[in-house]
Amino acid sequence: MDKVADIGRDIGAYIRHQRSSAKISLRQLSKLAGVSNPYLSQIERGVRKPSAEILQQIAKGLRISAEALYVQAGILDLAPAGEVSNAIRADTELSERQKRVLLDVYESFRRENAPESSTEKTSPGTDSGVATGGGKNAGAASTNQS
């Protein structure tokens, strides 16, 4: 039971941190998210543990990934990508589209640098771009086009 209380406090602290980083007041976020001011305050203080639907509304109000809130709340397991992916997901200055593109490029580079046994599944002659990780130069070619 204490673990559930800890998760509630953790998600509340995370939301408060994201809100202050975005320089949004509690009242402004409650309006943006469509959640009452007292309820949002209780979430931030760890008194209430919000549902996935409420977290999605809060994420939309904060303009951050709902996935990041789900991970913090223990609803979703963290992808094994590590600190870089977490930092991208948590960045409040990036749009959801920008985060997705950065994560896709990052993952393509990780696949490209993976041991040979895991890259044998992709055919080296395929010129399909970053999304599939095709070829050694696919990721580099995509990034040079900007």
PDB file of C-alpha atoms in Angstrom:
ATOM      1  CA  MET A   1       0.000   0.000   0.000  1.00  0.00           C
ATOM      2  CA  ASP A   2       2.912   2.362   0.687  1.00  0.00           C
ATOM      3  CA  LYS A   3       4.167   1.828  -2.866  1.00  0.00           C
ATOM      4  CA  VAL A   4       0.886   3.190  -4.270  1.00  0.00           C
ATOM      5  CA  ALA A   5       1.171   6.255  -2.023  1.00  0.00           C
ATOM      6  CA  ASP A   6       4.774   6.768  -3.196  1.00  0.00           C
ATOM      7  CA  ILE A   7       3.685   6.607  -6.842  1.00  0.00           C
ATOM      8  CA  GLY A   8       0.964   9.182  -6.121  1.00  0.00           C
ATOM      9  CA  ARG A   9       3.500  11.529  -4.543  1.00  0.00           C
ATOM     10  CA  ASP A  10       6.012  10.916  -7.340  1.00  0.00           C
ATOM     11  CA  ILE A  11       3.537  11.697 -10.118  1.00  0.00           C
ATOM     12  CA  GLY A  12       2.337  14.765  -8.235  1.00  0.00           C
ATOM     13  CA  ALA A  13       5.879  16.054  -7.789  1.00  0.00           C
ATOM     14  CA  TYR A  14       6.614  15.332 -11.457  1.00  0.00           C
ATOM     15  CA  ILE A  15       3.498  17.249 -12.583  1.00  0.00           C
ATOM     16  CA  ARG A  16       4.366  20.155 -10.290  1.00  0.00           C
ATOM     17  CA  HIS A  17       7.912  20.223 -11.680  1.00  0.00           C
ATOM     18  CA  GLN A  18       6.673  20.153 -15.284  1.00  0.00           C
ATOM     19  CA  ARG A  19       4.136  22.883 -14.529  1.00  0.00           C
ATOM     20  CA  SER A  20       6.708  25.164 -12.926  1.00  0.00           C
ATOM     21  CA  SER A  21       9.193  24.501 -15.742  1.00  0.00           C
ATOM     22  CA  ALA A  22       6.509  25.552 -18.217  1.00  0.00           C
ATOM     23  CA  LYS A  23       5.764  28.615 -16.040  1.00  0.00           C
ATOM     24  CA  ILE A  24       2.075  27.720 -15.790  1.00  0.00           C
ATOM     25  CA  SER A  25       0.072  28.402 -12.633  1.00  0.00           C
ATOM     26  CA  LEU A  26      -2.010  25.700 -10.998  1.00  0.00           C
ATOM     27  CA  ARG A  27      -5.151  27.572 -12.025  1.00  0.00           C
ATOM     28  CA  GLN A  28      -3.994  27.867 -15.650  1.00  0.00           C
ATOM     29  CA  LEU A  29      -3.185  24.157 -15.842  1.00  0.00           C
ATOM     30  CA  SER A  30      -6.505  23.209 -14.314  1.00  0.00           C
ATOM     31  CA  LYS A  31      -8.268  25.193 -17.071  1.00  0.00           C
ATOM     32  CA  LEU A  32      -6.048  23.805 -19.832  1.00  0.00           C
ATOM     33  CA  ALA A  33      -6.495  20.236 -18.609  1.00  0.00           C
ATOM     34  CA  GLY A  34     -10.189  20.534 -17.762  1.00  0.00           C
ATOM     35  CA  VAL A  35      -9.555  19.383 -14.185  1.00  0.00           C
ATOM     36  CA  SER A  36     -10.744  21.246 -11.107  1.00  0.00           C
ATOM     37  CA  ASN A  37      -8.219  23.394  -9.306  1.00  0.00           C
ATOM     38  CA  PRO A  38      -8.635  21.573  -5.938  1.00  0.00           C
ATOM     39  CA  TYR A  39      -8.335  18.141  -7.589  1.00  0.00           C
ATOM     40  CA  LEU A  40      -5.156  19.141  -9.449  1.00  0.00           C
ATOM     41  CA  SER A  41      -3.732  20.513  -6.204  1.00  0.00           C
ATOM     42  CA  GLN A  42      -4.474  17.195  -4.473  1.00  0.00           C
ATOM     43  CA  ILE A  43      -2.739  15.306  -7.294  1.00  0.00           C
ATOM     44  CA  GLU A  44       0.357  17.519  -7.002  1.00  0.00           C
ATOM     45  CA  ARG A  45       0.472  17.009  -3.236  1.00  0.00           C
ATOM     46  CA  GLY A  46       0.183  13.227  -3.643  1.00  0.00           C
ATOM     47  CA  VAL A  47      -3.200  13.048  -1.909  1.00  0.00           C
ATOM     48  CA  ARG A  48      -4.918  11.679  -5.038  1.00  0.00           C
ATOM     49  CA  LYS A  49      -3.631   9.281  -7.680  1.00  0.00           C
ATOM     50  CA  PRO A  50      -5.081  10.303 -11.055  1.00  0.00           C
ATOM     51  CA  SER A  51      -6.496   7.930 -13.642  1.00  0.00           C
ATOM     52  CA  ALA A  52      -4.881   7.454 -17.050  1.00  0.00           C
ATOM     53  CA  GLU A  53      -7.575   9.680 -18.576  1.00  0.00           C
ATOM     54  CA  ILE A  54      -6.836  12.545 -16.161  1.00  0.00           C
ATOM     55  CA  LEU A  55      -3.105  12.110 -16.767  1.00  0.00           C
ATOM     56  CA  GLN A  56      -3.729  12.409 -20.496  1.00  0.00           C
ATOM     57  CA  GLN A  57      -5.651  15.652 -19.956  1.00  0.00           C
ATOM     58  CA  ILE A  58      -2.877  17.016 -17.727  1.00  0.00           C
ATOM     59  CA  ALA A  59      -0.237  16.022 -20.296  1.00  0.00           C
ATOM     60  CA  LYS A  60      -2.177  17.848 -22.990  1.00  0.00           C
ATOM     61  CA  GLY A  61      -2.406  20.933 -20.762  1.00  0.00           C
ATOM     62  CA  LEU A  62       1.339  20.793 -20.082  1.00  0.00           C
ATOM     63  CA  ARG A  63       2.086  20.012 -23.735  1.00  0.00           C
ATOM     64  CA  ILE A  64       4.157  16.989 -22.770  1.00  0.00           C
ATOM     65  CA  SER A  65       3.930  13.335 -23.661  1.00  0.00           C
ATOM     66  CA  ALA A  66       1.146  11.428 -21.930  1.00  0.00           C
ATOM     67  CA  GLU A  67       3.546   8.479 -22.089  1.00  0.00           C
ATOM     68  CA  ALA A  68       5.970  10.341 -19.795  1.00  0.00           C
ATOM     69  CA  LEU A  69       3.204  10.794 -17.216  1.00  0.00           C
ATOM     70  CA  TYR A  70       2.093   7.154 -17.563  1.00  0.00           C
ATOM     71  CA  VAL A  71       5.655   5.997 -16.871  1.00  0.00           C
ATOM     72  CA  GLN A  72       5.927   8.291 -13.829  1.00  0.00           C
ATOM     73  CA  ALA A  73       2.575   7.034 -12.541  1.00  0.00           C
ATOM     74  CA  GLY A  74       3.561   3.386 -12.961  1.00  0.00           C
ATOM     75  CA  ILE A  75       0.839   2.768 -15.560  1.00  0.00           C
ATOM     76  CA  LEU A  76       3.349   2.131 -18.338  1.00  0.00           C
ATOM     77  CA  ASP A  77       6.748   0.480 -18.130  1.00  0.00           C
ATOM     78  CA  LEU A  78       9.702   2.550 -19.188  1.00  0.00           C
ATOM     79  CA  ALA A  79      11.125   1.625 -22.557  1.00  0.00           C
ATOM     80  CA  PRO A  80      14.668   0.295 -22.157  1.00  0.00           C
ATOM     81  CA  ALA A  81      16.158   3.170 -24.173  1.00  0.00           C
ATOM     82  CA  GLY A  82      17.714   4.945 -21.213  1.00  0.00           C
ATOM     83  CA  GLU A  83      18.429   8.483 -20.135  1.00  0.00           C
ATOM     84  CA  VAL A  84      18.489  10.082 -23.586  1.00  0.00           C
ATOM     85  CA  SER A  85      14.960   8.923 -24.426  1.00  0.00           C
ATOM     86  CA  ASN A  86      13.720   9.975 -20.996  1.00  0.00           C
ATOM     87  CA  ALA A  87      15.245  13.430 -21.427  1.00  0.00           C
ATOM     88  CA  ILE A  88      13.640  13.854 -24.846  1.00  0.00           C
ATOM     89  CA  ARG A  89      10.233  12.773 -23.521  1.00  0.00           C
ATOM     90  CA  ALA A  90      10.500  15.105 -20.525  1.00  0.00           C
ATOM     91  CA  ASP A  91      11.586  18.189 -22.501  1.00  0.00           C
ATOM     92  CA  THR A  92       8.793  20.756 -22.224  1.00  0.00           C
ATOM     93  CA  GLU A  93      10.174  22.931 -25.029  1.00  0.00           C
ATOM     94  CA  LEU A  94       9.655  20.278 -27.732  1.00  0.00           C
ATOM     95  CA  SER A  95       6.363  19.463 -29.413  1.00  0.00           C
ATOM     96  CA  GLU A  96       5.089  15.886 -29.425  1.00  0.00           C
ATOM     97  CA  ARG A  97       5.985  15.619 -33.129  1.00  0.00           C
ATOM     98  CA  GLN A  98       9.530  16.849 -32.491  1.00  0.00           C
ATOM     99  CA  LYS A  99       9.948  14.375 -29.642  1.00  0.00           C
ATOM    100  CA  ARG A 100       8.733  11.496 -31.824  1.00  0.00           C
ATOM    101  CA  VAL A 101      11.120  12.443 -34.658  1.00  0.00           C
ATOM    102  CA  LEU A 102      14.083  12.755 -32.271  1.00  0.00           C
ATOM    103  CA  LEU A 103      13.254   9.416 -30.657  1.00  0.00           C
ATOM    104  CA  ASP A 104      12.920   7.743 -34.071  1.00  0.00           C
ATOM    105  CA  VAL A 105      16.293   9.082 -35.224  1.00  0.00           C
ATOM    106  CA  TYR A 106      17.935   8.141 -31.923  1.00  0.00           C
ATOM    107  CA  GLU A 107      16.537   4.610 -32.069  1.00  0.00           C
ATOM    108  CA  SER A 108      17.683   4.223 -35.692  1.00  0.00           C
ATOM    109  CA  PHE A 109      21.230   5.151 -34.651  1.00  0.00           C
ATOM    110  CA  ARG A 110      21.073   2.676 -31.775  1.00  0.00           C
ATOM    111  CA  ARG A 111      19.930  -0.071 -34.153  1.00  0.00           C
ATOM    112  CA  GLU A 112      22.677   0.868 -36.610  1.00  0.00           C
ATOM    113  CA  ASN A 113      25.323   0.564 -33.893  1.00  0.00           C
ATOM    114  CA  ALA A 114      23.890  -2.624 -32.406  1.00  0.00           C
ATOM    115  CA  PRO A 115      25.975  -5.819 -32.560  1.00  0.00           C
ATOM    116  CA  GLU A 116      25.957  -7.529 -35.959  1.00  0.00           C
ATOM    117  CA  SER A 117      23.677 -10.359 -34.776  1.00  0.00           C
ATOM    118  CA  SER A 118      20.746  -7.992 -34.190  1.00  0.00           C
ATOM    119  CA  THR A 119      21.235  -6.065 -37.467  1.00  0.00           C
ATOM    120  CA  GLU A 120      21.145  -9.188 -39.656  1.00  0.00           C
ATOM    121  CA  LYS A 121      17.344  -8.913 -39.726  1.00  0.00           C
ATOM    122  CA  THR A 122      17.491  -5.826 -41.994  1.00  0.00           C
ATOM    123  CA  SER A 123      18.553  -6.230 -45.597  1.00  0.00           C
ATOM    124  CA  PRO A 124      21.592  -4.028 -46.341  1.00  0.00           C
ATOM    125  CA  GLY A 125      20.439  -3.156 -49.867  1.00  0.00           C
ATOM    126  CA  THR A 126      17.164  -1.642 -48.724  1.00  0.00           C
ATOM    127  CA  ASP A 127      16.984   2.135 -49.119  1.00  0.00           C
ATOM    128  CA  SER A 128      13.980   2.610 -46.868  1.00  0.00           C
ATOM    129  CA  GLY A 129      15.314   5.372 -44.611  1.00  0.00           C
ATOM    130  CA  VAL A 130      15.546   5.938 -40.883  1.00  0.00           C
ATOM    131  CA  ALA A 131      12.334   4.234 -39.786  1.00  0.00           C
ATOM    132  CA  THR A 132      13.519   0.732 -40.693  1.00  0.00           C
ATOM    133  CA  GLY A 133      17.213   1.240 -40.029  1.00  0.00           C
ATOM    134  CA  GLY A 134      18.066   0.065 -43.554  1.00  0.00           C
ATOM    135  CA  GLY A 135      21.715   0.345 -44.543  1.00  0.00           C
ATOM    136  CA  LYS A 136      24.696   1.861 -42.746  1.00  0.00           C
ATOM    137  CA  ASN A 137      24.217   5.369 -44.202  1.00  0.00           C
ATOM    138  CA  ALA A 138      20.415   5.605 -44.005  1.00  0.00           C
ATOM    139  CA  GLY A 139      20.372   7.576 -40.738  1.00  0.00           C
ATOM    140  CA  ALA A 140      23.184   9.906 -41.818  1.00  0.00           C
ATOM    141  CA  ALA A 141      21.557  10.644 -45.159  1.00  0.00           C
ATOM    142  CA  SER A 142      18.284  11.529 -43.473  1.00  0.00           C
ATOM    143  CA  THR A 143      19.859  13.942 -41.029  1.00  0.00           C
ATOM    144  CA  ASN A 144      21.789  15.818 -43.721  1.00  0.00           C
ATOM    145  CA  GLN A 145      18.653  16.779 -45.638  1.00  0.00           C
ATOM    146  CA  SER A 146      17.431  19.401 -43.130  1.00  0.00           C
TER     147      SER A 146
END
